[in-house]
Amino acid sequence: MFAFRLIWVICFILEETHEWGFKNGVLHNSIWLEQAAGVYHRESRKGKYQLTYKEAKAVCKFEGGNLASYEQLEAARKIGFHVCAAGWFDKARVGYPIVKAGTNCGFGKVGIIDYGYRLNKSEKWDVYCYNPTAKQCGGILTEQRRIIQSPGYPDEYEDKQICYWHIRVGYGQKIVLKFLDFDVEDDLACLADYLEVYDSYDDVSGFAGRFCGDELPNDIISTGNVMTLKFLSDSSVTAGGFRLEYVTVDTPSSFGNNSYS
């Protein structure tokens, strides 16, 4: 009996090992990776927690997607999708994905923080959508080097865009963000259109800067192995957009000799 259980355990581990693997220090699941890249978080143009269930479904449908299922949200979380904001997902449930527990996020837990089925569908939250073909506007990025650009670049971006890029690389690595081209509607306080950069898993902590106009921002270097970019455009004027690149470095000593250039 013991031998049979041992064989079963070994077979299970081998099967799981085949599906899961490390690439550049990041844990991946080959079955879920492509699907999870289609999960994204949206908030209302009015700000955080302003969408009813009906409005949340409309937001996803407008972009060609649907409300994310619990399984899709969990798949995305397993490869680094971390957003400290509760949102609607499939079957009128509300919750959010946590990769790293924090004092103000996740109640110290890791996983899908699930508020459960909401009887009152007029409650207002954000939303989690799923669209595996809509990868231009945001996504979960785990490569060692990647170009990120505004939707439609090199053409002008459209209005009413809200895009999140969540970058997660290997432990012990840092992310160097280099701006290659930048033209976003300019205003004194960057309130209309802007790109925000966060030195964290989400857009709650680690604020590193908000950028607009046509002046090329300086390079930004993360303190850890994660970074979040948020691009927002309002309903009026647009501009040429942006193109940037991130690369990874292994040690702080790499910064001094510009090994990432």
PDB file of N, CA and C in Angstrom, residues 135-138 147-159 161 163 165 178-184 195 213-214 216 231 238-245:
ATOM      1  N   LYS A 135      -3.855  42.095 -26.002  1.00  0.00           N
ATOM      2  CA  LYS A 135      -2.597  42.150 -25.274  1.00  0.00           C
ATOM      3  C   LYS A 135      -1.845  43.461 -25.511  1.00  0.00           C
ATOM      4  N   GLN A 136      -2.406  44.302 -26.375  1.00  0.00           N
ATOM      5  CA  GLN A 136      -1.715  45.540 -26.703  1.00  0.00           C
ATOM      6  C   GLN A 136      -1.767  46.524 -25.546  1.00  0.00           C
ATOM      7  N   CYS A 137      -2.887  46.602 -24.888  1.00  0.00           N
ATOM      8  CA  CYS A 137      -3.075  47.582 -23.822  1.00  0.00           C
ATOM      9  C   CYS A 137      -2.861  46.920 -22.469  1.00  0.00           C
ATOM     10  N   GLY A 138      -1.614  46.812 -22.057  1.00  0.00           N
ATOM     11  CA  GLY A 138      -1.304  46.229 -20.762  1.00  0.00           C
ATOM     12  C   GLY A 138      -1.001  44.746 -20.843  1.00  0.00           C
ATOM     13  N   ILE A 147       9.872  45.569 -25.033  1.00  0.00           N
ATOM     14  CA  ILE A 147       9.424  46.884 -25.467  1.00  0.00           C
ATOM     15  C   ILE A 147       7.967  47.063 -25.047  1.00  0.00           C
ATOM     16  N   ILE A 148       7.644  48.212 -24.478  1.00  0.00           N
ATOM     17  CA  ILE A 148       6.272  48.557 -24.113  1.00  0.00           C
ATOM     18  C   ILE A 148       5.909  49.837 -24.849  1.00  0.00           C
ATOM     19  N   GLN A 149       4.738  49.868 -25.460  1.00  0.00           N
ATOM     20  CA  GLN A 149       4.333  51.073 -26.165  1.00  0.00           C
ATOM     21  C   GLN A 149       2.838  51.316 -26.001  1.00  0.00           C
ATOM     22  N   SER A 150       2.453  52.557 -26.205  1.00  0.00           N
ATOM     23  CA  SER A 150       1.056  52.937 -26.053  1.00  0.00           C
ATOM     24  C   SER A 150       0.209  52.287 -27.142  1.00  0.00           C
ATOM     25  N   PRO A 151      -1.081  52.067 -26.897  1.00  0.00           N
ATOM     26  CA  PRO A 151      -1.954  51.416 -27.881  1.00  0.00           C
ATOM     27  C   PRO A 151      -1.933  52.151 -29.216  1.00  0.00           C
ATOM     28  N   GLY A 152      -1.653  51.405 -30.291  1.00  0.00           N
ATOM     29  CA  GLY A 152      -1.662  51.979 -31.628  1.00  0.00           C
ATOM     30  C   GLY A 152      -0.356  52.594 -32.073  1.00  0.00           C
ATOM     31  N   TYR A 153       0.638  52.666 -31.171  1.00  0.00           N
ATOM     32  CA  TYR A 153       1.913  53.286 -31.522  1.00  0.00           C
ATOM     33  C   TYR A 153       2.504  52.618 -32.776  1.00  0.00           C
ATOM     34  N   PRO A 154       3.039  53.377 -33.741  1.00  0.00           N
ATOM     35  CA  PRO A 154       3.428  54.795 -33.675  1.00  0.00           C
ATOM     36  C   PRO A 154       2.329  55.786 -34.011  1.00  0.00           C
ATOM     37  N   ASP A 155       1.112  55.326 -34.254  1.00  0.00           N
ATOM     38  CA  ASP A 155      -0.006  56.251 -34.422  1.00  0.00           C
ATOM     39  C   ASP A 155      -0.435  56.787 -33.064  1.00  0.00           C
ATOM     40  N   GLU A 156      -1.259  57.813 -33.077  1.00  0.00           N
ATOM     41  CA  GLU A 156      -1.747  58.381 -31.826  1.00  0.00           C
ATOM     42  C   GLU A 156      -2.594  57.360 -31.070  1.00  0.00           C
ATOM     43  N   TYR A 157      -2.484  57.379 -29.760  1.00  0.00           N
ATOM     44  CA  TYR A 157      -3.344  56.526 -28.934  1.00  0.00           C
ATOM     45  C   TYR A 157      -4.768  57.081 -28.957  1.00  0.00           C
ATOM     46  N   GLU A 158      -5.713  56.233 -28.613  1.00  0.00           N
ATOM     47  CA  GLU A 158      -7.118  56.648 -28.578  1.00  0.00           C
ATOM     48  C   GLU A 158      -7.462  57.247 -27.219  1.00  0.00           C
ATOM     49  N   ASP A 159      -8.617  57.869 -27.133  1.00  0.00           N
ATOM     50  CA  ASP A 159      -9.070  58.397 -25.852  1.00  0.00           C
ATOM     51  C   ASP A 159      -9.707  57.278 -25.011  1.00  0.00           C
ATOM     52  N   GLN A 161      -8.517  55.418 -22.567  1.00  0.00           N
ATOM     53  CA  GLN A 161      -7.682  54.234 -22.365  1.00  0.00           C
ATOM     54  C   GLN A 161      -7.267  54.137 -20.892  1.00  0.00           C
ATOM     55  N   CYS A 163      -4.636  51.405 -19.154  1.00  0.00           N
ATOM     56  CA  CYS A 163      -3.792  50.236 -19.393  1.00  0.00           C
ATOM     57  C   CYS A 163      -2.870  49.997 -18.201  1.00  0.00           C
ATOM     58  N   TRP A 165       0.466  47.593 -17.069  1.00  0.00           N
ATOM     59  CA  TRP A 165       1.502  46.603 -17.345  1.00  0.00           C
ATOM     60  C   TRP A 165       2.122  46.208 -16.008  1.00  0.00           C
ATOM     61  N   LYS A 178      13.675  52.332 -19.519  1.00  0.00           N
ATOM     62  CA  LYS A 178      14.323  53.339 -20.370  1.00  0.00           C
ATOM     63  C   LYS A 178      13.291  53.901 -21.354  1.00  0.00           C
ATOM     64  N   PHE A 179      13.113  55.206 -21.354  1.00  0.00           N
ATOM     65  CA  PHE A 179      12.151  55.861 -22.242  1.00  0.00           C
ATOM     66  C   PHE A 179      12.808  56.142 -23.594  1.00  0.00           C
ATOM     67  N   LEU A 180      12.188  55.642 -24.672  1.00  0.00           N
ATOM     68  CA  LEU A 180      12.730  55.794 -26.018  1.00  0.00           C
ATOM     69  C   LEU A 180      12.018  56.893 -26.806  1.00  0.00           C
ATOM     70  N   ASP A 181      10.733  57.056 -26.599  1.00  0.00           N
ATOM     71  CA  ASP A 181       9.943  58.087 -27.266  1.00  0.00           C
ATOM     72  C   ASP A 181       8.776  58.417 -26.345  1.00  0.00           C
ATOM     73  N   PHE A 182       8.433  59.708 -26.253  1.00  0.00           N
ATOM     74  CA  PHE A 182       7.372  60.072 -25.312  1.00  0.00           C
ATOM     75  C   PHE A 182       6.647  61.324 -25.782  1.00  0.00           C
ATOM     76  N   ASP A 183       5.337  61.189 -26.003  1.00  0.00           N
ATOM     77  CA  ASP A 183       4.496  62.314 -26.397  1.00  0.00           C
ATOM     78  C   ASP A 183       3.080  62.046 -25.907  1.00  0.00           C
ATOM     79  N   VAL A 184       2.766  62.573 -24.742  1.00  0.00           N
ATOM     80  CA  VAL A 184       1.468  62.393 -24.102  1.00  0.00           C
ATOM     81  C   VAL A 184       0.883  63.779 -23.827  1.00  0.00           C
ATOM     82  N   LEU A 195       1.191  58.765 -17.899  1.00  0.00           N
ATOM     83  CA  LEU A 195       1.768  57.452 -17.607  1.00  0.00           C
ATOM     84  C   LEU A 195       2.323  57.503 -16.191  1.00  0.00           C
ATOM     85  N   GLY A 213       3.342  65.257 -21.466  1.00  0.00           N
ATOM     86  CA  GLY A 213       4.138  66.162 -22.281  1.00  0.00           C
ATOM     87  C   GLY A 213       5.018  65.410 -23.260  1.00  0.00           C
ATOM     88  N   ASP A 214       6.004  66.107 -23.815  1.00  0.00           N
ATOM     89  CA  ASP A 214       6.874  65.476 -24.815  1.00  0.00           C
ATOM     90  C   ASP A 214       8.339  65.432 -24.391  1.00  0.00           C
ATOM     91  N   LEU A 216      11.404  63.681 -22.648  1.00  0.00           N
ATOM     92  CA  LEU A 216      11.751  62.290 -22.382  1.00  0.00           C
ATOM     93  C   LEU A 216      12.139  62.119 -20.912  1.00  0.00           C
ATOM     94  N   PHE A 231      -1.235  53.572 -17.734  1.00  0.00           N
ATOM     95  CA  PHE A 231      -1.448  54.627 -18.717  1.00  0.00           C
ATOM     96  C   PHE A 231      -2.924  54.959 -18.764  1.00  0.00           C
ATOM     97  N   THR A 238      -5.695  63.684 -27.773  1.00  0.00           N
ATOM     98  CA  THR A 238      -4.723  62.589 -27.725  1.00  0.00           C
ATOM     99  C   THR A 238      -3.383  63.096 -28.264  1.00  0.00           C
ATOM    100  N   ALA A 239      -2.394  62.219 -28.291  1.00  0.00           N
ATOM    101  CA  ALA A 239      -1.063  62.616 -28.767  1.00  0.00           C
ATOM    102  C   ALA A 239      -0.364  61.407 -29.366  1.00  0.00           C
ATOM    103  N   GLY A 240       0.929  61.574 -29.666  1.00  0.00           N
ATOM    104  CA  GLY A 240       1.677  60.557 -30.397  1.00  0.00           C
ATOM    105  C   GLY A 240       1.909  59.262 -29.665  1.00  0.00           C
ATOM    106  N   GLY A 241       1.925  59.315 -28.321  1.00  0.00           N
ATOM    107  CA  GLY A 241       2.117  58.106 -27.543  1.00  0.00           C
ATOM    108  C   GLY A 241       3.546  57.920 -27.070  1.00  0.00           C
ATOM    109  N   PHE A 242       3.853  56.733 -26.617  1.00  0.00           N
ATOM    110  CA  PHE A 242       5.174  56.487 -26.047  1.00  0.00           C
ATOM    111  C   PHE A 242       5.681  55.104 -26.438  1.00  0.00           C
ATOM    112  N   ARG A 243       6.982  54.987 -26.346  1.00  0.00           N
ATOM    113  CA  ARG A 243       7.660  53.713 -26.558  1.00  0.00           C
ATOM    114  C   ARG A 243       8.796  53.642 -25.554  1.00  0.00           C
ATOM    115  N   LEU A 244       8.851  52.585 -24.787  1.00  0.00           N
ATOM    116  CA  LEU A 244       9.903  52.427 -23.790  1.00  0.00           C
ATOM    117  C   LEU A 244      10.335  50.979 -23.738  1.00  0.00           C
ATOM    118  N   GLU A 245      11.425  50.749 -23.063  1.00  0.00           N
ATOM    119  CA  GLU A 245      11.987  49.409 -22.947  1.00  0.00           C
ATOM    120  C   GLU A 245      12.397  49.164 -21.504  1.00  0.00           C
TER     121      GLU A 245
END
